């Protein structure tokens, strides 16, 4: 043994541990995903995500103000429409719930936060897929790009600063970038969901947005065992003009996140998704885990793996715990 080698010296007091801590976790690095439901007259609890609700327009506004006051870096908005159809029309409609809510929040918050929108069709289609279908029932990549382009322009016009294409269609970043530029929205940025896996951990989210999906998303989302493919997706998205990229989910993909952070020339986000949230909440509710410590460890681990920013349903609450 070499008793002179004593790493524990750096763990002796809280002040010493604070001095040598490697990973920062700040409110500005957290992005709060929020749900708003058309026609809701009061917030609707999401049973599988205790503490998260589908907001009304009014409660969304209040919760958004609270989040920004707590110091979060941004808000990511998802809309739940009253009516769905095969092509997700409500996503492009300027009076669709997501676009109306973006307008509400931009009017309320101006440039005080980074307002983001989910640019994807799954909340708006009656079949629940992230794109439009071809005659065989498969998701039609190129037809979907046209709808994304229209949706992106509508979201930029409604006041989004940053768009989050999450549908994993090939060429989606390029299609959205050129539609935004043509419409004069050259300053609207794109946070590309570049490496998004076909994950079982999205389960609770499907309830959160009343998803109509039967089947799965394996023809467009990535196979959980593949890592190399993620780097290819990232490279393509950056070449198409992504301003930031994302790895999603976070916890089962920390290796992918680390690899992404090592090569990405743009900021890297990770989405601490619904199932990751619900697991901790369920265990904490049973007294099996210390809730606050677990949440902070989860978020710090995602930062340590290389995320510059983290989408998390705990963003507002965790911000209050950070110094
Ligand atoms: C698709 C989308 C999903 C999530 C965010 N955007 C669901 C999916 O791909 O099935 C999941 C987020 C979460 O689980 O917290 N628009």
PDB file of C-alpha atoms and ligand atoms in Angstrom, residues 78 118 120 122-123 130 166 193 196 201-202 205-206 217 221 248 271 273-275 313, ligand 1:
ATOM      1  CA  UNK A  78     -45.878  20.529 -26.334  1.00  0.00           C
ATOM      2  CA  UNK A 118     -41.722  20.613 -30.323  1.00  0.00           C
ATOM      3  CA  UNK A 120     -43.319  17.101 -34.608  1.00  0.00           C
ATOM      4  CA  UNK A 122     -47.281  12.871 -33.170  1.00  0.00           C
ATOM      5  CA  UNK A 123     -49.382  14.996 -30.829  1.00  0.00           C
ATOM      6  CA  UNK A 130     -44.510  11.497 -36.018  1.00  0.00           C
ATOM      7  CA  UNK A 166     -38.148  15.429 -32.727  1.00  0.00           C
ATOM      8  CA  UNK A 193     -33.201  15.772 -31.722  1.00  0.00           C
ATOM      9  CA  UNK A 196     -33.326   9.775 -30.528  1.00  0.00           C
ATOM     10  CA  UNK A 201     -38.961   5.016 -21.335  1.00  0.00           C
ATOM     11  CA  UNK A 202     -41.291   7.287 -23.352  1.00  0.00           C
ATOM     12  CA  UNK A 205     -45.148  10.800 -22.208  1.00  0.00           C
ATOM     13  CA  UNK A 206     -47.639   8.950 -24.357  1.00  0.00           C
ATOM     14  CA  UNK A 217     -41.600   4.113 -34.002  1.00  0.00           C
ATOM     15  CA  UNK A 221     -36.200   6.191 -34.138  1.00  0.00           C
ATOM     16  CA  UNK A 248     -32.526  11.275 -25.990  1.00  0.00           C
ATOM     17  CA  UNK A 271     -33.557  14.892 -22.556  1.00  0.00           C
ATOM     18  CA  UNK A 273     -37.407  11.888 -20.321  1.00  0.00           C
ATOM     19  CA  UNK A 274     -40.753  10.961 -18.833  1.00  0.00           C
ATOM     20  CA  UNK A 275     -39.915   7.367 -17.846  1.00  0.00           C
ATOM     21  CA  UNK A 313     -39.520  17.982 -15.743  1.00  0.00           C
TER      22      UNK A 313
HETATM   23  C1  LIG B   1     -42.192  13.127 -30.047  1.00  0.00           C
HETATM   24  C2  LIG B   1     -41.649  13.220 -28.678  1.00  0.00           C
HETATM   25  C3  LIG B   1     -41.656  12.217 -27.701  1.00  0.00           C
HETATM   26  C4  LIG B   1     -41.044  12.774 -26.573  1.00  0.00           C
HETATM   27  C5  LIG B   1     -40.701  14.080 -26.876  1.00  0.00           C
HETATM   28  N1  LIG B   1     -41.066  14.329 -28.197  1.00  0.00           N
HETATM   29  C6  LIG B   1     -42.274  10.886 -27.673  1.00  0.00           C
HETATM   30  C7  LIG B   1     -41.928   9.843 -28.616  1.00  0.00           C
HETATM   31  O1  LIG B   1     -40.997   9.948 -29.416  1.00  0.00           O
HETATM   32  O2  LIG B   1     -42.632   8.841 -28.582  1.00  0.00           O
HETATM   33  C8  LIG B   1     -40.825  12.045 -25.286  1.00  0.00           C
HETATM   34  C9  LIG B   1     -40.499  12.871 -24.107  1.00  0.00           C
HETATM   35  C10 LIG B   1     -40.560  12.135 -22.830  1.00  0.00           C
HETATM   36  O3  LIG B   1     -40.761  10.908 -22.800  1.00  0.00           O
HETATM   37  O4  LIG B   1     -40.416  12.803 -21.785  1.00  0.00           O
HETATM   38  N2  LIG B   1     -42.783  14.343 -30.441  1.00  0.00           N
END
